[in-house]
Short mmCIF file of C-alpha atoms and ligand atoms in Angstrom, two decimals:
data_model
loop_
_atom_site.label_atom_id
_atom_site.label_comp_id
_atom_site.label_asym_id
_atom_site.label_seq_id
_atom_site.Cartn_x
_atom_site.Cartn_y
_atom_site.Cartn_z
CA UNK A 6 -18.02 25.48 32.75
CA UNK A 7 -18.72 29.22 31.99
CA UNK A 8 -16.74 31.87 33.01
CA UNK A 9 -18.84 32.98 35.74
CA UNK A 10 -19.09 30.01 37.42
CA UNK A 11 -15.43 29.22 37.27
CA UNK A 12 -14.61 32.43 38.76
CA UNK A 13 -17.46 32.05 41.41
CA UNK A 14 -15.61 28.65 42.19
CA UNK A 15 -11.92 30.33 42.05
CA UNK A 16 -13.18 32.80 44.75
CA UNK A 17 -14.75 30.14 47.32
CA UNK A 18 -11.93 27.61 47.06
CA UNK A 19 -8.96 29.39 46.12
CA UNK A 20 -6.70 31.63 48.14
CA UNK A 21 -7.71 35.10 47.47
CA UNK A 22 -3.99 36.02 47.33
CA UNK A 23 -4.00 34.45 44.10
CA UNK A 24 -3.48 37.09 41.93
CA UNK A 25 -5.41 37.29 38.70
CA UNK A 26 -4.96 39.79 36.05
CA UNK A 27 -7.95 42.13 34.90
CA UNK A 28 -10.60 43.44 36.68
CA UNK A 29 -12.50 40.87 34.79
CA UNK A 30 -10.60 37.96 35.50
CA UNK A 31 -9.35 36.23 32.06
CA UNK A 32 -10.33 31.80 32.63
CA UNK A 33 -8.21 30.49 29.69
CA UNK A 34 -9.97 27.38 27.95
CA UNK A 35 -7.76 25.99 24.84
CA UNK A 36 -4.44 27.36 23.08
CA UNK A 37 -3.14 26.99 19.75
CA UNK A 38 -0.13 28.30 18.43
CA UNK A 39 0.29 32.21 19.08
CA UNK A 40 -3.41 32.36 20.14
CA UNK A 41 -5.12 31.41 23.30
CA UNK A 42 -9.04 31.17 23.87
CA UNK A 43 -11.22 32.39 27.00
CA UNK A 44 -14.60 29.87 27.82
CA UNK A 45 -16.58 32.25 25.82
CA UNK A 46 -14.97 31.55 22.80
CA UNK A 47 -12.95 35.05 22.79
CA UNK A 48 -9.36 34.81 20.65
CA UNK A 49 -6.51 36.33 22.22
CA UNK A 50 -2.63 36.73 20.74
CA UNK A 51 -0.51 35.69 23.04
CA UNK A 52 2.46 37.67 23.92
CA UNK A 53 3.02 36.80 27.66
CA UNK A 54 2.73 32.70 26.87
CA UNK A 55 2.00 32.23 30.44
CA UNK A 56 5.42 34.15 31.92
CA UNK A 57 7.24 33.43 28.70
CA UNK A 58 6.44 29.48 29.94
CA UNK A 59 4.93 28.30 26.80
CA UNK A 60 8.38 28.77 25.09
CA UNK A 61 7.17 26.81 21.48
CA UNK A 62 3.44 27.44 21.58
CA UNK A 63 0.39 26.38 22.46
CA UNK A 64 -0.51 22.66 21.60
CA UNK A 65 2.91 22.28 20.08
CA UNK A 66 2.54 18.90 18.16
CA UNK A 67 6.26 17.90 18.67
CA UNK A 68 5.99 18.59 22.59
CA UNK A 69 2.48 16.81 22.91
CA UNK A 70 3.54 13.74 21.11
CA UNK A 71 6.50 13.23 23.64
CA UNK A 72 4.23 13.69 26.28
CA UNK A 73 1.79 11.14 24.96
CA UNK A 74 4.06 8.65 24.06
CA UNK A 75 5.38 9.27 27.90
CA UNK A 76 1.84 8.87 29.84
CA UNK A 77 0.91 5.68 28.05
CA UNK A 78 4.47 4.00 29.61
CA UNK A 79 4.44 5.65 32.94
CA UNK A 80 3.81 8.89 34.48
CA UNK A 81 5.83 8.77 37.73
CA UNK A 82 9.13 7.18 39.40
CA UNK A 83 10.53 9.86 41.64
CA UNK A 84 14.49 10.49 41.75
CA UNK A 85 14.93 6.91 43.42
CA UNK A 86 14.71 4.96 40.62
CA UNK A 87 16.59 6.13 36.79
CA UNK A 88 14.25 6.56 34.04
CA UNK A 89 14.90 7.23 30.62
CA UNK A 90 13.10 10.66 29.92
CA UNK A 91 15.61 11.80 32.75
CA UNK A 92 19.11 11.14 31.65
CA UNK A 93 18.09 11.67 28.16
CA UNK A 94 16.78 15.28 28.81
CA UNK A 95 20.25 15.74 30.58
CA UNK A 96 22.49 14.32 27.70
CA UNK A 97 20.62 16.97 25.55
CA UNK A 98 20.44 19.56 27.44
CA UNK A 99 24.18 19.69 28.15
CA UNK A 100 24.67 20.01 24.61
CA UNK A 101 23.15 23.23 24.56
CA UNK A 102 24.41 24.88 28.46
CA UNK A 103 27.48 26.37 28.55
CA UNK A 104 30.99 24.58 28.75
CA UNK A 105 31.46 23.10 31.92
CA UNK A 106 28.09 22.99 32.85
CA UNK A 107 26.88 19.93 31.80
CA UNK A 108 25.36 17.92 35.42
CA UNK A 109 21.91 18.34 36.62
CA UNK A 110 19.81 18.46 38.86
CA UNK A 111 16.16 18.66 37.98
CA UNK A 112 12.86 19.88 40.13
CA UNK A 113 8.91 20.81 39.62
CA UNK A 114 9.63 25.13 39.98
CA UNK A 115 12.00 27.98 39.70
CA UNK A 116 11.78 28.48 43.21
CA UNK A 117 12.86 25.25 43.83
CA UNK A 118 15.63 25.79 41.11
CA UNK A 119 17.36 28.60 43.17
CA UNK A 120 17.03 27.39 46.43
CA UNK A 121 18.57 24.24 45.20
CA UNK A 122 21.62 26.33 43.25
CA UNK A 123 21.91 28.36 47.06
CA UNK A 124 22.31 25.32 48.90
CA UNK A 125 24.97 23.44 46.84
CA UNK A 126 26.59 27.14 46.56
CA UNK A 127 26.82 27.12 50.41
CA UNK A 128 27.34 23.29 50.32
CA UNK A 129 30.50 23.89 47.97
CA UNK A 130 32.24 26.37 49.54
CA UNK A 131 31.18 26.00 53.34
CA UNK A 132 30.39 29.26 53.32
CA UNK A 133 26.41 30.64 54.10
CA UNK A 134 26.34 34.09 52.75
CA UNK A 135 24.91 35.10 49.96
CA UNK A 136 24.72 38.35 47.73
CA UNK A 137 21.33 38.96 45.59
CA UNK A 138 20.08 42.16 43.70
CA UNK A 139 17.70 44.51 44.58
CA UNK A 140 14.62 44.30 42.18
CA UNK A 141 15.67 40.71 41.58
CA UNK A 142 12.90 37.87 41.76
CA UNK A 143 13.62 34.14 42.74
CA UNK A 144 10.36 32.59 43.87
CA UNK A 145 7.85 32.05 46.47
CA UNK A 146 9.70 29.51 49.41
CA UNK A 147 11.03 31.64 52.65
CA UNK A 148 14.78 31.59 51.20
CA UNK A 149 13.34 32.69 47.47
CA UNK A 150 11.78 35.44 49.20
CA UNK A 151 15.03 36.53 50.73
CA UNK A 152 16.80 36.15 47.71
CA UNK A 153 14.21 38.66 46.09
CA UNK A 154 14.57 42.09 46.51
CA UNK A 155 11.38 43.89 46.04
CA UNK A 156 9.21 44.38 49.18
CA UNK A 157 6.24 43.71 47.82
CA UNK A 158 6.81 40.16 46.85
CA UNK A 159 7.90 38.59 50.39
CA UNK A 160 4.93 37.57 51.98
CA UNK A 161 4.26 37.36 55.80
CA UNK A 162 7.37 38.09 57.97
CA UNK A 163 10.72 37.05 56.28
CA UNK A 164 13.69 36.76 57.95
CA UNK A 165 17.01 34.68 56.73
CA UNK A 166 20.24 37.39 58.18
CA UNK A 167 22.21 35.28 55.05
CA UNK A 168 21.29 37.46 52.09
CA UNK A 169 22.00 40.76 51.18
CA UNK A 170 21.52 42.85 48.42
CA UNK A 171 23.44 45.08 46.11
CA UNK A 172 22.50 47.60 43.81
CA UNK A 173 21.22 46.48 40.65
CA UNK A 174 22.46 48.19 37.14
CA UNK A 175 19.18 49.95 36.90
CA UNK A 176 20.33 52.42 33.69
CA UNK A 177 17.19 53.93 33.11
CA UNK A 178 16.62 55.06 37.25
CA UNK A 179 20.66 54.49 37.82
CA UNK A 180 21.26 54.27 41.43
CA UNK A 181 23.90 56.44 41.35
CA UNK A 182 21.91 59.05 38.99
CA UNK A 183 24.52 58.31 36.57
CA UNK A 184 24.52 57.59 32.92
CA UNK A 185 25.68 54.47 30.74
CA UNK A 186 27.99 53.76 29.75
CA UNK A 187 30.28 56.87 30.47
CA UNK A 188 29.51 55.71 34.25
CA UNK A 189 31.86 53.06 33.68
CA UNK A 190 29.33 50.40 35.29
CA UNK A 191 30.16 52.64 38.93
CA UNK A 192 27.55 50.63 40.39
CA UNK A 193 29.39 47.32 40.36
CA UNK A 194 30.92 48.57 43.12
CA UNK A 195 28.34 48.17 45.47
CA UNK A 196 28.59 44.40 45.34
CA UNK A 197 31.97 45.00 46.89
CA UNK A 198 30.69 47.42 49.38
CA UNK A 199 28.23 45.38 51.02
CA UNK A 200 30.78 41.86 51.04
CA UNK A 201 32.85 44.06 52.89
CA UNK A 202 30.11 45.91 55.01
CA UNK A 203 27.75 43.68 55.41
CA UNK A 204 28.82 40.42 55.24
CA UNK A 205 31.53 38.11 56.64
CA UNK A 206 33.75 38.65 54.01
CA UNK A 207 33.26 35.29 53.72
CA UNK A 208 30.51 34.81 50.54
CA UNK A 209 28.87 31.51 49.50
CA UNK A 210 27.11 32.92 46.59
CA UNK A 211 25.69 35.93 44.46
CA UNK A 212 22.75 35.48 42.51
CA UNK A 213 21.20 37.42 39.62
CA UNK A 214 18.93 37.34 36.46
CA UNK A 215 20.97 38.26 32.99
CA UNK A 216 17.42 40.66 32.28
CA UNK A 217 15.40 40.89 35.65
CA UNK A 218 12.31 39.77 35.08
CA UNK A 219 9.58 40.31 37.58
CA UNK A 220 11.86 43.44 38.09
CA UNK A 221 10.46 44.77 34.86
CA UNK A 222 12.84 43.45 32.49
CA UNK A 223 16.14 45.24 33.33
CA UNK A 224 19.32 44.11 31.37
CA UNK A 225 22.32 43.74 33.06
CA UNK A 226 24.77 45.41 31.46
CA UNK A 227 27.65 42.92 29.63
CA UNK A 228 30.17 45.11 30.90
CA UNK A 229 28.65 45.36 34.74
CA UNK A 230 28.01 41.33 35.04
CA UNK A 231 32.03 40.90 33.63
CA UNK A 232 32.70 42.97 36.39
CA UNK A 233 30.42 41.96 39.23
CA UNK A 234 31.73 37.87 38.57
CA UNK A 235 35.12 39.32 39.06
CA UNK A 236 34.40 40.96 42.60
CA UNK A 237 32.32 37.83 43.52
CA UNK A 238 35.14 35.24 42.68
CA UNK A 239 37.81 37.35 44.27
CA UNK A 240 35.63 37.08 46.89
CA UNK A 241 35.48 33.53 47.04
CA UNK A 242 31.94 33.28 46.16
CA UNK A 243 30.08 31.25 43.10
CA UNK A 244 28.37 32.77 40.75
CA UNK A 245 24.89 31.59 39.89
CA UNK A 246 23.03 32.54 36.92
CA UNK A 247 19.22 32.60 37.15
CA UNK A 248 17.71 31.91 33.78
CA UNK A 249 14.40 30.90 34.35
CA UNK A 250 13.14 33.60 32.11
CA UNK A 251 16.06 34.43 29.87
CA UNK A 252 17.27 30.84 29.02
CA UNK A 253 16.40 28.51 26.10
CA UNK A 254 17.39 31.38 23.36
CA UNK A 255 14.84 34.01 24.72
CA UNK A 256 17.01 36.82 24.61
CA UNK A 257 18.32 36.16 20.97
CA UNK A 258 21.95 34.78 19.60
CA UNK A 259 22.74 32.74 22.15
CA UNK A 260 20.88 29.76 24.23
CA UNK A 261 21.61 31.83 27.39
CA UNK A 262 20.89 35.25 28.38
CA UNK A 263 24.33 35.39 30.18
CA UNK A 264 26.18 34.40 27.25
CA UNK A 265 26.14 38.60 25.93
CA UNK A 266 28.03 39.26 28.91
CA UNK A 267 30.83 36.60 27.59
CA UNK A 268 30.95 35.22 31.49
CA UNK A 269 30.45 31.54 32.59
CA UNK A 270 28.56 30.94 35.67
CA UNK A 271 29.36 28.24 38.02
CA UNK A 272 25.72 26.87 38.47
CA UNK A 273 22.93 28.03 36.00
CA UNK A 274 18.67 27.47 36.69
CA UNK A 275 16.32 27.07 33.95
CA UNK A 276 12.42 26.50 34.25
CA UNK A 277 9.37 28.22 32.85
CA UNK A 278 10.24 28.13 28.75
CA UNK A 279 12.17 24.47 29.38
CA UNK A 280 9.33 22.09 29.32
CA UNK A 281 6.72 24.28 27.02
CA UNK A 282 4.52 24.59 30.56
CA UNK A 283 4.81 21.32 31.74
CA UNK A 284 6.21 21.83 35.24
CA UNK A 285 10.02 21.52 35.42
CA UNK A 286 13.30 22.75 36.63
CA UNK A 287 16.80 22.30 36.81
CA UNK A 288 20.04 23.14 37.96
CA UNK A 289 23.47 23.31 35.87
CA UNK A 290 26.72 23.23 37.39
CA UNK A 291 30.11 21.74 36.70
CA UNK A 292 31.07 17.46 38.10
CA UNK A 293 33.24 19.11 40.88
CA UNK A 294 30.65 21.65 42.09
CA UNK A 295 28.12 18.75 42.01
CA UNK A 296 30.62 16.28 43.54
CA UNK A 297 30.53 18.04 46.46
CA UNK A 298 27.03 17.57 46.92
CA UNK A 299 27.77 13.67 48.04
CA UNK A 300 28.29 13.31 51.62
CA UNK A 301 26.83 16.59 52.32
CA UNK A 302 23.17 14.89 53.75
CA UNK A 303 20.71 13.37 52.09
CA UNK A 304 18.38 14.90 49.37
CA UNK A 305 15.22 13.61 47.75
CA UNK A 306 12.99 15.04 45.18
CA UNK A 307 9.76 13.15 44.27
CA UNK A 308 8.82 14.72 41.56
CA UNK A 309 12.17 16.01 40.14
CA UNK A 310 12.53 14.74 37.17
CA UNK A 311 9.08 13.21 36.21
CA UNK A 312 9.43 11.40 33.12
CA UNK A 313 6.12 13.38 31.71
CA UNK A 314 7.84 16.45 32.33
CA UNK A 315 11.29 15.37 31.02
CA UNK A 316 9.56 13.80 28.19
CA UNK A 317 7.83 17.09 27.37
CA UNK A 318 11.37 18.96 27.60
CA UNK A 319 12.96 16.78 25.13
CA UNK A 320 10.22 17.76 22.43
CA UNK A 321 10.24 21.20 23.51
CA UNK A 322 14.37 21.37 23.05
CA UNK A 323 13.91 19.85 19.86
CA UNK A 324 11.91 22.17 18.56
CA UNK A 325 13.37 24.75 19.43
CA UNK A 326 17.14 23.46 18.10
CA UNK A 327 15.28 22.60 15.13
CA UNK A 328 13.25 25.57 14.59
CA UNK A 329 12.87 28.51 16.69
CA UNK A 330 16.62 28.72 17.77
CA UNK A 331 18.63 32.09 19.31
CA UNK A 332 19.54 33.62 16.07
CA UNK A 333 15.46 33.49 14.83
CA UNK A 334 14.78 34.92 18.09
CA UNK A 335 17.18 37.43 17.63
CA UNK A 336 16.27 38.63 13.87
CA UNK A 337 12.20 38.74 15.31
CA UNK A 338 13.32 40.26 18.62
CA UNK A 339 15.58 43.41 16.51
CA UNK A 340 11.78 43.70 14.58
CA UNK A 341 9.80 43.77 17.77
CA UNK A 342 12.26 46.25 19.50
CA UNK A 343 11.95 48.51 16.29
CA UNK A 344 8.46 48.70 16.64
CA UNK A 345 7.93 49.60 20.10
CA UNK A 346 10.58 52.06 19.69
CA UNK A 347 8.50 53.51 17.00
CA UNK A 348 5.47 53.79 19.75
CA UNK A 349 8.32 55.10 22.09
CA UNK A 350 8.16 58.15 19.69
CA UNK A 351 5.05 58.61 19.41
CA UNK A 352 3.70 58.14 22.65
CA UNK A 353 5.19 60.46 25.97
CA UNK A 354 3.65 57.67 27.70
CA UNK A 355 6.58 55.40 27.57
CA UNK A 356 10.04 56.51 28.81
CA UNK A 357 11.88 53.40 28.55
CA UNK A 358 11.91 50.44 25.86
CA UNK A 359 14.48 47.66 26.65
CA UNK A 360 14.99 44.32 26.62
CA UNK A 361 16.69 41.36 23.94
CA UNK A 362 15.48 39.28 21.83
CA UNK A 363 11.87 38.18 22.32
CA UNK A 364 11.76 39.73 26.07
CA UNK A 365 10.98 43.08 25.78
CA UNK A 366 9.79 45.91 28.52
CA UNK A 367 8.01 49.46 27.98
CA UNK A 368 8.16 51.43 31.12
CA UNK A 369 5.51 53.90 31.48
CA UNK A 370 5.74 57.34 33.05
CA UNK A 371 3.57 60.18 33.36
CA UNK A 372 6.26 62.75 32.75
CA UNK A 373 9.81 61.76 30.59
CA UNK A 374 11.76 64.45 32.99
CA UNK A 375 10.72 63.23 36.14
CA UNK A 376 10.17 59.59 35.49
CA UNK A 377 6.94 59.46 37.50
CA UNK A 378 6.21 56.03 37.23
CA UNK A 379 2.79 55.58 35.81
CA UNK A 380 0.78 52.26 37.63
CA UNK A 381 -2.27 52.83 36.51
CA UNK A 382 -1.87 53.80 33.25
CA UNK A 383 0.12 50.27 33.22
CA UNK A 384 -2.84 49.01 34.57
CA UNK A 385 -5.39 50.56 31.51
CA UNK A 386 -3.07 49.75 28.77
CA UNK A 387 -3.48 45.47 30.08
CA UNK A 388 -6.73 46.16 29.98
CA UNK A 389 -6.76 47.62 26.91
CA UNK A 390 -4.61 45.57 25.27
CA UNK A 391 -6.96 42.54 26.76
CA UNK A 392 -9.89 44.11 24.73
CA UNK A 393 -8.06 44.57 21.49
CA UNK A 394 -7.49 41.25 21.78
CA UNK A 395 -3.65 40.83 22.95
CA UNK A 396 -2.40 39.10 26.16
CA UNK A 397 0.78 41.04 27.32
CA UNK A 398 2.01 41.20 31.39
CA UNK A 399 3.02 43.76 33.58
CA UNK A 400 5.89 44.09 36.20
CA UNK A 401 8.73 46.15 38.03
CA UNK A 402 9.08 47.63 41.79
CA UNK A 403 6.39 50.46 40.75
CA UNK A 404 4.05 48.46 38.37
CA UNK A 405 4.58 50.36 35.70
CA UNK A 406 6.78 48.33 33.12
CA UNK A 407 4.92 46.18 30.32
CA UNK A 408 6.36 43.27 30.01
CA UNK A 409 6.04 41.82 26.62
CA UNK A 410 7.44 38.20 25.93
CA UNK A 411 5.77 35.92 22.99
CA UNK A 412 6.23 32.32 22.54
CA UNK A 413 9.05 31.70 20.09
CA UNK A 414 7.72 30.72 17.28
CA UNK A 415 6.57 34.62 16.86
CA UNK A 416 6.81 35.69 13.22
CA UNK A 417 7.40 39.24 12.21
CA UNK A 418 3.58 39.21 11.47
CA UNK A 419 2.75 38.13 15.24
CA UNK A 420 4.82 40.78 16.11
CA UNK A 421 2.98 43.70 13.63
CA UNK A 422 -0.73 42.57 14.61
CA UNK A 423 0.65 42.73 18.42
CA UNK A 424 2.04 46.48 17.75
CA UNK A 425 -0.70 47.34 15.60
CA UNK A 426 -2.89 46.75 18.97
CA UNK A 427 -0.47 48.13 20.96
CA UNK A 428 -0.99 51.44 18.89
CA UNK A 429 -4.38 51.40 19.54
CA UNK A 430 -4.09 50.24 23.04
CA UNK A 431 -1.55 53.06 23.78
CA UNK A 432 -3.92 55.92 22.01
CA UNK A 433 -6.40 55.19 24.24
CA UNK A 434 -4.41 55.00 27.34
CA UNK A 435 -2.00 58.25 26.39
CA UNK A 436 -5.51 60.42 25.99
CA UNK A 437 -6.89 59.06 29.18
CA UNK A 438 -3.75 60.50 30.73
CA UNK A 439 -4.18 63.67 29.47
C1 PLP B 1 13.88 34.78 37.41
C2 PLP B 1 12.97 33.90 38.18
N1 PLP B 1 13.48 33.03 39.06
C3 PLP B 1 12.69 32.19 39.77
C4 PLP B 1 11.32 32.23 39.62
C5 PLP B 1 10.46 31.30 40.41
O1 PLP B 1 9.87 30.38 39.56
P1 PLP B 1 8.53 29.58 39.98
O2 PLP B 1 7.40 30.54 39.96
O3 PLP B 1 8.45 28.50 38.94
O4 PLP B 1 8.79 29.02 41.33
C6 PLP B 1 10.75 33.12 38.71
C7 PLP B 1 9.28 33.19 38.54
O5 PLP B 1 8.74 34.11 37.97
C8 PLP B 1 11.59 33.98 37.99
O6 PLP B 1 11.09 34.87 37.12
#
């Protein structure tokens, strides 16, 4: 099918609230390696893998050959009956989560990931409430919504009283109009203000991304999450750790983007990267948290844990224990971050570069002073990017952060031809704004 006709067909039968990069809609046809290719035959490097889902590349022979072997046994079983690809996906993932955390429960979506870790929060300590951060993302299902905190991505009319948010450590547009670190992570605080002012008192839960994704890939400070999972547990609430972007070594040194803060969660969810694309999820959490879970009503997931997808997350692991582990993605990462700080002086366009490891944001304003957020030069420099050739995405309350997040199997020379675009992308984009 060409791409006209494809998109002609994604307009009549699709939702039009599907939303598509490019003004030109991109339809995606094979992938291999780094590089994707469009129906037309166009090459693309691929630095957003799919929302840093296609964690080991495209067509990954290790991944594909686990999924093969898996669809000529079975493809399906549902979470009534054990299969192999199941409990041997969990034996290896625990040895890679942190201590403690080494039971699972497995499902088809991040959204489905966090509602999950909510409910056996609120099943755990019979408690409801629950304490998310603003600019935080966490899916697409009424409670996911809740548990987000940007406006724009809660859609029709939303309305669960059980969440609230707290500030998030936002350095570059603190808060508190403060700086880091002499602020002495101030803005911690907050998560104690609003227990106290607009809660119960009583907490189930507070949830929160180690680098907010969606949010336009803000770090948490090491200092403010040691902090904020001291107020939380003093509060009697669990701490869960959403790493559906930042697991599985993407932030560099350590399997888990938490694990720079030197904290331990008490439930943990994984998805995009796990399963190379194939659609997966899972929760983490300790035997006692999940113990409680028995007794507490009956739960059912049909496709949680398909053996396709399990199978596929046991090659994709592999590989990436084998070859594209946390300290690879760290040395390519401190490359990648050089670079784009090296655009970052050259280029007023960007005020902020942050990020870890191979999850990196440029924030673009129009003015460094005022931090005007720029949108629409965001907008050009996709665009731009698209026709030199490189796939990067875009994010953060006021559209205007670049997020930039290759598979892992990036080599330094990925990440040169992707800033050597980049360049060219952001000449054209910083004398358009002129
Ligand atoms: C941090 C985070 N949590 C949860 C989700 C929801 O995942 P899904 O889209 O698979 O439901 C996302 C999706 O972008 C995410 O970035």
């Amino acid at each position: 099918m060409g791409s006209q006709e494809i998109l002609e067909k994604q307009r009549r039968y699709l939702w039009p609230n599907h939303i598509l990069y490019y003004s030109s809609p991109l339809p995606l046809e094979r992938g291999e390696g780094m590089y994707v290719w469009d129906v037309d035959g166009n090459k693309y490097l691929d630095f957003f893998g799919g929302i840093l889902t296609t964690s080991v590349g495209h067509n990954n022979p290790t991944v594909n050959r686990h999924i093969h072997e898996q669809t000529s046994k079975l493809l399906h079983t549902s979470t009534l009956y054990p299969n192999e690809a199941h409990v041997t996906l969990a034996e290896n993932l625990a040895q890679v989560t942190p201590d403690g955390l080494d039971t699972f429960y497995f499902g088809a979506t991040g959204t489905d990931a966090d509602e999950t870790a909510a409910i056996i929060a609120q099943v755990y300590t019979g408690k409801t409430e629950i304490i998310a951060l603003r600019h935080g993302y966490s899916g697409k299902s009424q409670m996911a919504m809740t548990l987000t905190g940007q406006a724009a991505w809660r859609m029709g009319p939303v309305h669960i009283g059980y969440v609230r948010h707290a500030m998030n450590p936002y350095c570059y547009r603190c808060p508190l109009k403060m700086t880091y670190p002499e602020c002495g992570v101030a803005c911690v605080e907050d998560i104690r203000d609003v227990i106290q002012t607009m809660t119960s008192g009583r907490i189930a839960a507070f949830i929160a991304e180690p680098i907010q994704g969606v949010g336009g890939f803000v770090p948490l400070p090491p200092d403010w999450l040691q902090a904020a999972v001291e107020i939380v547990h003093e509060n009697g609430g669990l701490v869960i750790i959403d790493e559906v972007q930042t697991g599985f070594g993407r932030t560099g040194d350590h399997w888990w983007g938490h694990q720079h803060s030197g904290i331990t969660p008490d439930i943990m969810t994984m998805a995009k990267g796990i399963a190379n694309g194939m659609p997966l999820s899972a929760v983490a959490t300790t035997t006692e948290i999940a113990e409680s879970t028995v007794g507490a009503g009956l739960t059912i997931s049909t496709f949680g844990g398909n053996p396709v997808s399990c199978a596929a997350a046991i090659g994709t692991l592999e590989e990436m224990k084998d070859k594209w582990g946390p300290a690879r993605t760290a040395d390519v990462g401190a490359h990648f971050a050089d670079g784009l700080h090296n655009l970052q002086d050259k280029y007023p366009l960007i005020g902020d570069v942050r990020g870890r490891g191979l999850m990196q944001g440029v924030e673009l304003v129009l003015d460094r002073q005022t931090k005007e957020p720029a949108p629409k030069q965001a907008n050009a420099l996709l665009e731009t990017s698209r026709k030199m050739g490189l796939l990067i995405g875009k994010g953060g309350l006021y559209g205007n952060t670049m997020r930039i997040a290759p598979p892992l199997i990036a080599t330094k020379d990925d990440v040169d031809e992707a800033l050597e675009k980049l360049d060219h992308a952001m000449a054209q984009v910083q004398e358009m704004s002129l």
